mmCIF file of C-alpha atoms in Angstrom:
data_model
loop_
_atom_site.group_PDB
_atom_site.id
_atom_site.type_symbol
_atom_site.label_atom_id
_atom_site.label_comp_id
_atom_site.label_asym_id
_atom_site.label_seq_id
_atom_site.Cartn_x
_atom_site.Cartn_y
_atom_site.Cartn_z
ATOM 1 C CA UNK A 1 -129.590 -51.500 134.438
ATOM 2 C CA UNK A 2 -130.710 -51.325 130.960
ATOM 3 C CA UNK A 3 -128.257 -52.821 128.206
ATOM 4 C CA UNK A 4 -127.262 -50.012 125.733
ATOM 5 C CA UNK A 5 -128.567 -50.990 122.259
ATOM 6 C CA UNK A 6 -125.761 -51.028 119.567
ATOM 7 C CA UNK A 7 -126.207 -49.069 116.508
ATOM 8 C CA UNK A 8 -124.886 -50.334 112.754
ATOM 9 C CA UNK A 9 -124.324 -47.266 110.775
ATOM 10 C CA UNK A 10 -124.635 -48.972 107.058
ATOM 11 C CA UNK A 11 -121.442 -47.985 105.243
ATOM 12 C CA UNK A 12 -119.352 -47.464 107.920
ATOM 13 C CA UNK A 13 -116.584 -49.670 107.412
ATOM 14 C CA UNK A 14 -112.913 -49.421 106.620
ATOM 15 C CA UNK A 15 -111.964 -48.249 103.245
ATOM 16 C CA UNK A 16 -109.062 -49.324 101.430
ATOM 17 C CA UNK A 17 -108.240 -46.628 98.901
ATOM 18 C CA UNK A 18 -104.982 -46.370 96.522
ATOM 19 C CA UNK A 19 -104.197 -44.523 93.296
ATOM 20 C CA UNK A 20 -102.447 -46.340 90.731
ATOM 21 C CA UNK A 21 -101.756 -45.802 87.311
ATOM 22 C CA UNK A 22 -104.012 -47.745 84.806
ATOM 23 C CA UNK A 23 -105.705 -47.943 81.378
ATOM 24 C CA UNK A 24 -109.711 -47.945 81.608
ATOM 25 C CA UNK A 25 -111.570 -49.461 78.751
ATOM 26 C CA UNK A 26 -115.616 -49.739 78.302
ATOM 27 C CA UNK A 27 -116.664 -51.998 75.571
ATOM 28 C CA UNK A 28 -120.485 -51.182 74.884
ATOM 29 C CA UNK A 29 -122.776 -53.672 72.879
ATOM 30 C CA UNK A 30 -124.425 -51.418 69.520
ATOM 31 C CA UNK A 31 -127.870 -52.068 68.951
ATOM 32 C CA UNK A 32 -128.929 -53.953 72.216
ATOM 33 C CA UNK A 33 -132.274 -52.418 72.472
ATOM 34 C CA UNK A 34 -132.785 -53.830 68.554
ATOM 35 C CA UNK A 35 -131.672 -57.463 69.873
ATOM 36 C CA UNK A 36 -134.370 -57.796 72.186
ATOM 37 C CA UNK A 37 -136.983 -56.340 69.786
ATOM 38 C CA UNK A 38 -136.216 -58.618 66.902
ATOM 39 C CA UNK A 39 -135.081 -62.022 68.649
ATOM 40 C CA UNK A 40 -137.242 -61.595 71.511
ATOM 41 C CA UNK A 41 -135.941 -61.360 75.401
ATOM 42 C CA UNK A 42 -134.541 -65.087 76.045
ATOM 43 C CA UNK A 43 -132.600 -65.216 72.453
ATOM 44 C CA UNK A 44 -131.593 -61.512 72.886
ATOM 45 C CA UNK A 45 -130.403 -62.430 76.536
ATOM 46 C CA UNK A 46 -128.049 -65.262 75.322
ATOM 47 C CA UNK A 47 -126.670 -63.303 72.581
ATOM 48 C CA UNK A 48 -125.545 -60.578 75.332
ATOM 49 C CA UNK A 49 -124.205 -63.578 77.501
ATOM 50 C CA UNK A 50 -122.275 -64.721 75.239
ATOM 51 C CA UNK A 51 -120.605 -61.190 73.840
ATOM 52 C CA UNK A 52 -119.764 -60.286 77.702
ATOM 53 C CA UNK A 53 -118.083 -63.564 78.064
ATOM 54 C CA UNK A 54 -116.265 -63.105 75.302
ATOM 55 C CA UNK A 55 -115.328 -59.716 75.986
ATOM 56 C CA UNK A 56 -114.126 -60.945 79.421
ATOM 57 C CA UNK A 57 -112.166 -63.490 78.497
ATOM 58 C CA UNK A 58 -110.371 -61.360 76.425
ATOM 59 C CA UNK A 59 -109.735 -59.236 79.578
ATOM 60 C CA UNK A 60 -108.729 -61.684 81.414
ATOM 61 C CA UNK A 61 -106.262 -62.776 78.333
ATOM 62 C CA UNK A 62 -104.712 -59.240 78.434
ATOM 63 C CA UNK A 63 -103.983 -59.346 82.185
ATOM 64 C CA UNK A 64 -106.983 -56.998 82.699
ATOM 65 C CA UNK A 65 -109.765 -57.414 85.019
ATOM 66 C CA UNK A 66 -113.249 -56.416 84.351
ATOM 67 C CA UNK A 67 -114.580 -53.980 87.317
ATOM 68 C CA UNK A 68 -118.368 -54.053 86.411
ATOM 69 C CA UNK A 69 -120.709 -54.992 84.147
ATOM 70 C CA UNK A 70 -122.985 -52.235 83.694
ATOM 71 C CA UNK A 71 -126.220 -53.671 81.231
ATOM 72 C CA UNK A 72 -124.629 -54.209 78.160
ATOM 73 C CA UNK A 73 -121.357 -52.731 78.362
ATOM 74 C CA UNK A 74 -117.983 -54.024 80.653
ATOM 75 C CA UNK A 75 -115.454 -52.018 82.657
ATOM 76 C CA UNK A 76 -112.381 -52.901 82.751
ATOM 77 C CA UNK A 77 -108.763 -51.949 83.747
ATOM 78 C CA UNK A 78 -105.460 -52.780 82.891
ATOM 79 C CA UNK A 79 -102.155 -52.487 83.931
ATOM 80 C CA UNK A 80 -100.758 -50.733 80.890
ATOM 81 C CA UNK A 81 -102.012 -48.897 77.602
ATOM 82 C CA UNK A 82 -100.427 -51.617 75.352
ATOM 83 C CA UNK A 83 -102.406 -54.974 77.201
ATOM 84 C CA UNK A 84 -104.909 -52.851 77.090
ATOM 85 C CA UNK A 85 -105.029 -52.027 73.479
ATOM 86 C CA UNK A 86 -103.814 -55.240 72.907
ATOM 87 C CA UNK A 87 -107.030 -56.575 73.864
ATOM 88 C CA UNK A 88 -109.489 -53.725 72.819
ATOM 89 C CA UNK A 89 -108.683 -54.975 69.039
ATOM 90 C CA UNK A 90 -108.733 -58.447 70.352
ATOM 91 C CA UNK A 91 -112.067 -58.034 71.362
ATOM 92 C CA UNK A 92 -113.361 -56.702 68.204
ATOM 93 C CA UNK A 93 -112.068 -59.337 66.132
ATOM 94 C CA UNK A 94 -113.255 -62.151 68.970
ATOM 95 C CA UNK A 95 -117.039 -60.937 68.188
ATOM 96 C CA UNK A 96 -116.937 -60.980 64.636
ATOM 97 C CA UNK A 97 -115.457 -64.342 64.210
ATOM 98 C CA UNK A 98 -117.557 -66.222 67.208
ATOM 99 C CA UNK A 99 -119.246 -68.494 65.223
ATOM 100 C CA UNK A 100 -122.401 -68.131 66.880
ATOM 101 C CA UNK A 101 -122.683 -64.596 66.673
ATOM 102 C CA UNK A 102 -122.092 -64.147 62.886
ATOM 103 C CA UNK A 103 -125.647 -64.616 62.150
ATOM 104 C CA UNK A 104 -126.286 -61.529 63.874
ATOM 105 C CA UNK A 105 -124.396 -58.971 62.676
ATOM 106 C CA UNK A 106 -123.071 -57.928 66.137
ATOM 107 C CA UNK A 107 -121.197 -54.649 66.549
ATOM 108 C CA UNK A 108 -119.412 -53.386 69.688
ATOM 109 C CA UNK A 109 -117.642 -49.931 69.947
ATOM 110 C CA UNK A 110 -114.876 -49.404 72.723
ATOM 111 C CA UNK A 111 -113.015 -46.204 74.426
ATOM 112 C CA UNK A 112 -110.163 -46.276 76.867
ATOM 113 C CA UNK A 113 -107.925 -44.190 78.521
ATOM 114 C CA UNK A 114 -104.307 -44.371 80.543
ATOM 115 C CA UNK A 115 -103.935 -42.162 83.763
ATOM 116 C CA UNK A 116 -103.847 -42.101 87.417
ATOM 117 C CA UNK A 117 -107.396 -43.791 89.077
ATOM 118 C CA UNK A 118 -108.321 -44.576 92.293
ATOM 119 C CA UNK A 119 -108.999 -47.598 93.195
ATOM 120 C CA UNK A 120 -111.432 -47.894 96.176
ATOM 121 C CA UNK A 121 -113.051 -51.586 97.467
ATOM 122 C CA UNK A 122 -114.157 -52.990 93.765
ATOM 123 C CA UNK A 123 -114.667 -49.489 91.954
ATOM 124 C CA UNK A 124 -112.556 -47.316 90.293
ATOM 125 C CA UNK A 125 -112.511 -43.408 90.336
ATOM 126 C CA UNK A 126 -110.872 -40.339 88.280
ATOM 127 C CA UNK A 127 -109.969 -38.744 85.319
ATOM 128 C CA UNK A 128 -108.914 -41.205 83.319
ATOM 129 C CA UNK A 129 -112.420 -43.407 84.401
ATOM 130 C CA UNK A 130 -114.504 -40.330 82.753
ATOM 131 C CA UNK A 131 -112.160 -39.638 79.719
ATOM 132 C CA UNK A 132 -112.304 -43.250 78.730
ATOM 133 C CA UNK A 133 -116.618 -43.196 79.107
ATOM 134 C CA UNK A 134 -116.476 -40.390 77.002
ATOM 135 C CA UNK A 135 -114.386 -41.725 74.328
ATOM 136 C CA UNK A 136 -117.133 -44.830 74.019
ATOM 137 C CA UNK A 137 -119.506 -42.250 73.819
ATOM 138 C CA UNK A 138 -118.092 -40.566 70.591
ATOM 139 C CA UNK A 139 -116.843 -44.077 69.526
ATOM 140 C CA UNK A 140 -118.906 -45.751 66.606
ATOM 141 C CA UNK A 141 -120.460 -49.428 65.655
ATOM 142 C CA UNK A 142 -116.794 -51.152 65.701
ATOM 143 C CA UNK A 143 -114.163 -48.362 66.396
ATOM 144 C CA UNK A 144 -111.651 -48.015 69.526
ATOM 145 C CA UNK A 145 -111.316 -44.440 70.203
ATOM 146 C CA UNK A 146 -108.658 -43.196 72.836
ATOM 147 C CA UNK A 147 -106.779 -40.199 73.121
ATOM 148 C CA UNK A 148 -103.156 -38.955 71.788
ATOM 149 C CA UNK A 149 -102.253 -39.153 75.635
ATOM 150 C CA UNK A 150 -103.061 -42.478 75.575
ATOM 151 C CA UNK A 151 -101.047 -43.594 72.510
ATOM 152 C CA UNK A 152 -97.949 -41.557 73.664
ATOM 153 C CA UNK A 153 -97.720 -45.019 76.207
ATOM 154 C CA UNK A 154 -97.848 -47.267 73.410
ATOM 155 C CA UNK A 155 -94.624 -49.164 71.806
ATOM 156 C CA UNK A 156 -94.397 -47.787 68.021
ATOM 157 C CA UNK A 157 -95.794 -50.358 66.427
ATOM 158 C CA UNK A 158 -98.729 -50.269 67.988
ATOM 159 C CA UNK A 159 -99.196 -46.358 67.656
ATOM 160 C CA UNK A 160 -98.596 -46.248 64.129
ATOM 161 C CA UNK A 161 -102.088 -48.592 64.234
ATOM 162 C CA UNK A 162 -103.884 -45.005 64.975
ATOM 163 C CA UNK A 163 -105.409 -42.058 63.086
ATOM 164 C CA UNK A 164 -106.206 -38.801 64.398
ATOM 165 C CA UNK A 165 -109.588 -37.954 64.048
ATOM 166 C CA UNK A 166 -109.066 -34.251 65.397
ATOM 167 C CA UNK A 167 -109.187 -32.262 68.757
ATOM 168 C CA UNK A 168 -112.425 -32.406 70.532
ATOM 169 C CA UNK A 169 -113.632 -30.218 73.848
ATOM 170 C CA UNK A 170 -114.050 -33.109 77.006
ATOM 171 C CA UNK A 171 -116.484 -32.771 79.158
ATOM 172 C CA UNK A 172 -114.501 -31.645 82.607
ATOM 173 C CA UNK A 173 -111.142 -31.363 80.736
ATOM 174 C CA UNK A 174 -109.723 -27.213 80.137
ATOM 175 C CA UNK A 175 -108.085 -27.845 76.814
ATOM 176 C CA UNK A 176 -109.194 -29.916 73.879
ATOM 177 C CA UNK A 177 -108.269 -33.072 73.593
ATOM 178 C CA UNK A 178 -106.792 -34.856 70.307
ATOM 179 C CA UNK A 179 -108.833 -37.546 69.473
ATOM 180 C CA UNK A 180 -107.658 -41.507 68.361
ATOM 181 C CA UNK A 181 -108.623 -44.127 66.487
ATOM 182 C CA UNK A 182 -107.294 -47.048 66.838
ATOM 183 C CA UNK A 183 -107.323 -48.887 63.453
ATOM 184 C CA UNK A 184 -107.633 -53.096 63.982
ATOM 185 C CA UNK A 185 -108.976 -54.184 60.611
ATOM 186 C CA UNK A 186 -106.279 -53.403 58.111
ATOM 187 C CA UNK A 187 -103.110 -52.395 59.885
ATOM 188 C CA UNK A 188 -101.451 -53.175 56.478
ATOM 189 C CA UNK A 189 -103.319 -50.691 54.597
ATOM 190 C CA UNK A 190 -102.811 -47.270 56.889
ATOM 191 C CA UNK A 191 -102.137 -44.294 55.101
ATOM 192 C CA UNK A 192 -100.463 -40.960 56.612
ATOM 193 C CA UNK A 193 -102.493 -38.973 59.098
ATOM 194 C CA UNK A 194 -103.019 -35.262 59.298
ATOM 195 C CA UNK A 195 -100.893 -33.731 61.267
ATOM 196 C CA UNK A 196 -102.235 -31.418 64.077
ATOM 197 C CA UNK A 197 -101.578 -28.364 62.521
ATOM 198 C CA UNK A 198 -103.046 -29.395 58.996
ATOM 199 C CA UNK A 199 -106.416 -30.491 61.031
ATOM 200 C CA UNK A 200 -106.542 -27.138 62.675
ATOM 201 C CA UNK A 201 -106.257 -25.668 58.862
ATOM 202 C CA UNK A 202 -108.455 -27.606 57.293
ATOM 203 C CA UNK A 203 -111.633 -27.102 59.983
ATOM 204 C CA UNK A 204 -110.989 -23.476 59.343
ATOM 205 C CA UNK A 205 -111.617 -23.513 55.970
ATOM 206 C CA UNK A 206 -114.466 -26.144 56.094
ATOM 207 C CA UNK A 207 -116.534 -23.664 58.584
ATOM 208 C CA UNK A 208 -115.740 -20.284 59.938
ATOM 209 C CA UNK A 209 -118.330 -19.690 62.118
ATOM 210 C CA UNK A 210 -121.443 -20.041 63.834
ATOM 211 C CA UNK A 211 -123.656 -17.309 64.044
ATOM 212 C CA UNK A 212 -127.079 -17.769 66.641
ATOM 213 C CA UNK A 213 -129.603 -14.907 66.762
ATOM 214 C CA UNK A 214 -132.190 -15.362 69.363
ATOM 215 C CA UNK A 215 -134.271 -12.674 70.759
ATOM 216 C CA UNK A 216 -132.471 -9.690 68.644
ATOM 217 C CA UNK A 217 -129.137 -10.827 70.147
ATOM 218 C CA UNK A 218 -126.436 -12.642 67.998
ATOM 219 C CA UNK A 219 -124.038 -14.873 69.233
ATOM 220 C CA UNK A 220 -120.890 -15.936 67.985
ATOM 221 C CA UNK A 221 -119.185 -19.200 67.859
ATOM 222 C CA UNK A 222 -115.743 -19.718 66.749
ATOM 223 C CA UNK A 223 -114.258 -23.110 66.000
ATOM 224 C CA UNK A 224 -111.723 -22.469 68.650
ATOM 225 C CA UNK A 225 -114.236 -21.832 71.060
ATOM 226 C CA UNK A 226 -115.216 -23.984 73.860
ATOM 227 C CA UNK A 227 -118.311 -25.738 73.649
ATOM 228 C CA UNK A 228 -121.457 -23.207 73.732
ATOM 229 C CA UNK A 229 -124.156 -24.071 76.099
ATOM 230 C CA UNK A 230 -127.990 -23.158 75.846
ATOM 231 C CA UNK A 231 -130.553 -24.073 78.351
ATOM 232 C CA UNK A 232 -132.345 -22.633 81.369
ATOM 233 C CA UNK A 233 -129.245 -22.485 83.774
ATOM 234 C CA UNK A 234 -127.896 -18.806 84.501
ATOM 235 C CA UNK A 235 -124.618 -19.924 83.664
ATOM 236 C CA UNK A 236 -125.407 -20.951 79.866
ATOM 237 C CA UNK A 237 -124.059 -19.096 77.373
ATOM 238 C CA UNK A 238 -127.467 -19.013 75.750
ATOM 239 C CA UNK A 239 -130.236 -18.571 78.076
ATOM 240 C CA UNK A 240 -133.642 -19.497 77.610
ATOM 241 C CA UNK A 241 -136.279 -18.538 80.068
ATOM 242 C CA UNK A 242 -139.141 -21.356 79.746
ATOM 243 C CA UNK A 243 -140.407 -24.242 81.672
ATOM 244 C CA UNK A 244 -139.520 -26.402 79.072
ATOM 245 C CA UNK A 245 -135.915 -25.990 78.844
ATOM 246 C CA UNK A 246 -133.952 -27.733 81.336
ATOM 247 C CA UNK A 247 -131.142 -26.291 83.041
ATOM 248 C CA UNK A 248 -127.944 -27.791 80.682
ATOM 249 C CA UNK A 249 -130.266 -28.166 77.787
ATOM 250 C CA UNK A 250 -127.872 -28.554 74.775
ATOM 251 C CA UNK A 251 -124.183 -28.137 73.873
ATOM 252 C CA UNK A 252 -122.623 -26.851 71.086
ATOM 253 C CA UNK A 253 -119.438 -28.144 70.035
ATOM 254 C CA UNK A 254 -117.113 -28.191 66.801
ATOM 255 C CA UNK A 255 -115.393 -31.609 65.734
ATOM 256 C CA UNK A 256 -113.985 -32.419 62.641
ATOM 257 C CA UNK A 257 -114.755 -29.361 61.011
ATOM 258 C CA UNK A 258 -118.417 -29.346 61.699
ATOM 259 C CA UNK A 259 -120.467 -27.673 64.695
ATOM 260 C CA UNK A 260 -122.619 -30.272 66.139
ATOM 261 C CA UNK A 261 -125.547 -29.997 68.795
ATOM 262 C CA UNK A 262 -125.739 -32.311 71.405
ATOM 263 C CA UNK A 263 -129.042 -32.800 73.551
ATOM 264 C CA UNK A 264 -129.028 -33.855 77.049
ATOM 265 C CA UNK A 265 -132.488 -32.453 77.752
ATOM 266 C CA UNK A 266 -135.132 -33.915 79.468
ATOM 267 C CA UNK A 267 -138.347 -32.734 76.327
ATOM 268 C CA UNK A 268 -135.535 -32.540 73.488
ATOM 269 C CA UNK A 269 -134.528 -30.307 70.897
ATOM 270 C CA UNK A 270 -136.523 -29.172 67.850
ATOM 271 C CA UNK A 271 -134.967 -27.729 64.524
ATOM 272 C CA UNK A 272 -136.100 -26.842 61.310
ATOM 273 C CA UNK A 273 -134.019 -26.668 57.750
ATOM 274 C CA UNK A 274 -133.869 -24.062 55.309
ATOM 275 C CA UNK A 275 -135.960 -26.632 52.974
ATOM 276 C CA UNK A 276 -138.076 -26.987 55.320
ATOM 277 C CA UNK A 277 -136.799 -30.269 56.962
ATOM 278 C CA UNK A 278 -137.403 -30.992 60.555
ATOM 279 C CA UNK A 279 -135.624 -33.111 62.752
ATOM 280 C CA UNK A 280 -136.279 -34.035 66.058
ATOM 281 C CA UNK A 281 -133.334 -34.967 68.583
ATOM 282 C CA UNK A 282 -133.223 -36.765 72.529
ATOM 283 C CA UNK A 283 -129.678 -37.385 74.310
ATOM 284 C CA UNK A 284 -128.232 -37.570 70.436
ATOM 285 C CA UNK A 285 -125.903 -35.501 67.808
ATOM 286 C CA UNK A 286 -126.711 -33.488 65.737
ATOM 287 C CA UNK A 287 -124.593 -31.781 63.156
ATOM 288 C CA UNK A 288 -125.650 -27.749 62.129
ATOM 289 C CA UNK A 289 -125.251 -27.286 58.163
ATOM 290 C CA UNK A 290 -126.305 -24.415 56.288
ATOM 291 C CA UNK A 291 -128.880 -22.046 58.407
ATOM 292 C CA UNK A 292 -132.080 -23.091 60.122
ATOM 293 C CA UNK A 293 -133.848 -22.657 63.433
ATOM 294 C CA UNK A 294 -133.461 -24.333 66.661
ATOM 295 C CA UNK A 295 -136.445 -24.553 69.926
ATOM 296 C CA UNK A 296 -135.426 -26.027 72.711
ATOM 297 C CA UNK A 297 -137.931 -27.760 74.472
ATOM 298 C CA UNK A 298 -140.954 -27.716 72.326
ATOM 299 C CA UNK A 299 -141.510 -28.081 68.200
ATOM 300 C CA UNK A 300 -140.795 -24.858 66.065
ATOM 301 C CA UNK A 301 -143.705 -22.496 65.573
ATOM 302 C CA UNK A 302 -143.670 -19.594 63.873
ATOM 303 C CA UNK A 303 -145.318 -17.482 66.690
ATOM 304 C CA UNK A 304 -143.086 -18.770 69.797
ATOM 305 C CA UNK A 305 -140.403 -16.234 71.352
ATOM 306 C CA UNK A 306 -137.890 -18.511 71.921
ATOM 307 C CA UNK A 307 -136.652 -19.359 68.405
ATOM 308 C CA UNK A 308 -133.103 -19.471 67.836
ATOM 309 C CA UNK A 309 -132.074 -18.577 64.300
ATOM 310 C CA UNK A 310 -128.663 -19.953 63.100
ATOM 311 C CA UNK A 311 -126.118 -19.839 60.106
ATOM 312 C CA UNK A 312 -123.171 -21.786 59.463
ATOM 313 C CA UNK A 313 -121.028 -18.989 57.608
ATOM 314 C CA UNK A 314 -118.452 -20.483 55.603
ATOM 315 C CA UNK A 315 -114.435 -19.050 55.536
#
């Protein structure tokens, strides 16, 4: 009788899967595409060595353990929001006083978050994983951005370290979030933060409103409004019909008193200023002043159909 050949399904293995509540924190290298283009790929190589081994240690330090390295940027997580912010400004100051690395005029930004994850084999999954990628996003060359959730878990004399920079629309999350910046450099020399209510004043009175007009229809975007969506996709809240456009094209959102365009297209997004500017963005910000036009897709032309004509109308 023939012996019945065993089959190895790949993947199929026991899982060990647990939810616990932890801080998440990405540190991300600024500028490492510059490194390697200036200081050529071996030099470039051992500068990044020796920033993720420095960031790590300082994990490591702070009872945190580094998930991944993804490129140039580190996972971590930690068991609480103070070791963890503990070491975010830990980390900062590590990389500008490294000895070796002061030549170079090294910058890292970092975002983290506190919340329930899941932990499953040697990943982690959840909110608080995306909210904390997002706030590296938004974060600049050597900030810490978090979220007021996060500092509500912080002792107080580590939260009075932080400034609100405003509430913010998260991708995923219903309600704006307040967003946090962590101040490491000159604790001594903080000054009192707008409160929530002042902030939602004072963007009111920096810009009104948004107004769009594309194709003899006007649309109208409120700074209370949830971020406005153009692209291809039925379910924008600015369509645009044209091979071109991809689906999610570009978001709309208002921080800080200012609407800002984001692209996450595939062939960009094209405007042109008042004074006859033109600007040119990829999978970057950009922030709407004044009035202009915006062409998804393709460069502005007086004779294309698909020209969006906008106005920032002041209060």
């Amino acid at each position: 009788m023939k012996a019945r050949k065993q089959i190895f399904v790949p993947g199929d293995r026991t899982t060990t899967r647990h939810q616990v509540a932890a801080t998440v924190l990405f540190a991300d290298i600024c500028g490492s595409t510059q490194l390697f283009e200036e200081y050529g790929n071996w030099q470039a190589r051992q500068i990044e060595s020796r920033i993720l081994e420095l960031l790590k240690g300082k994990t490591a330090e702070f009872d945190g353990t580094v998930i991944k390295t993804i490129g140039d940027e580190i996972m971590s997580r930690f068991p609480d929001a103070e070791r963890a912010m503990n070491a975010a400004c830990e980390m900062q100051t590590v990389i500008k006083d490294d000895s070796y690395l002061m030549e170079f005029n090294i910058s890292i930004k970092i975002g983290l978050q506190h919340g329930p994850v899941l932990v499953e084999q040697d990943d982690l999954f959840g909110d608080a994983v995306n909210v904390a990628a997002r706030m590296v996003s938004l974060a600049k060359a050597d900030q810490i951005i978090t979220t007021r959730e996060t500092v509500r878990q912080l002792p107080d004399d580590l939260a009075q370290l932080t400034r609100s920079l405003g509430r913010s629309w998260v991708r995923g999350k219903q309600d704006e979030m307040e967003i946090v910046e962590v101040l490491w450099q000159e604790p001594s020399s903080l000054t009192q933060v707008v409160s929530i209510e002042q902030e939602e004043e004072l963007r009111c009175v920096l810009v009104a409103r948004l107004i769009l007009i594309y194709r003899g229809a006007t649309f109208e975007v409120m700074p209370s409004s949830r971020g406005f969506t153009l692209g291809r996709g039925e379910k924008s809240n600015l369509v645009v019909d044209n091979d071109r456009v991809s689906r999610s094209h570009a978001e709309i959102q208002f921080r800080q008193g200012k609407f800002i365009l984001a692209d996450g297209s595939t062939n960009g997004t094209y405007l042109l200023m008042e004074n006859g500017t033109r600007f040119f963005v990829q999978r970057e910000e950009f922030t709407l002043h004044d009035r202009g036009v915006i062409c998804l897709g393709r460069a502005v032309a007086n004779h294309s159909p698909d020209l969006i004509h906008y106005e920032c109308v002041q209060a």
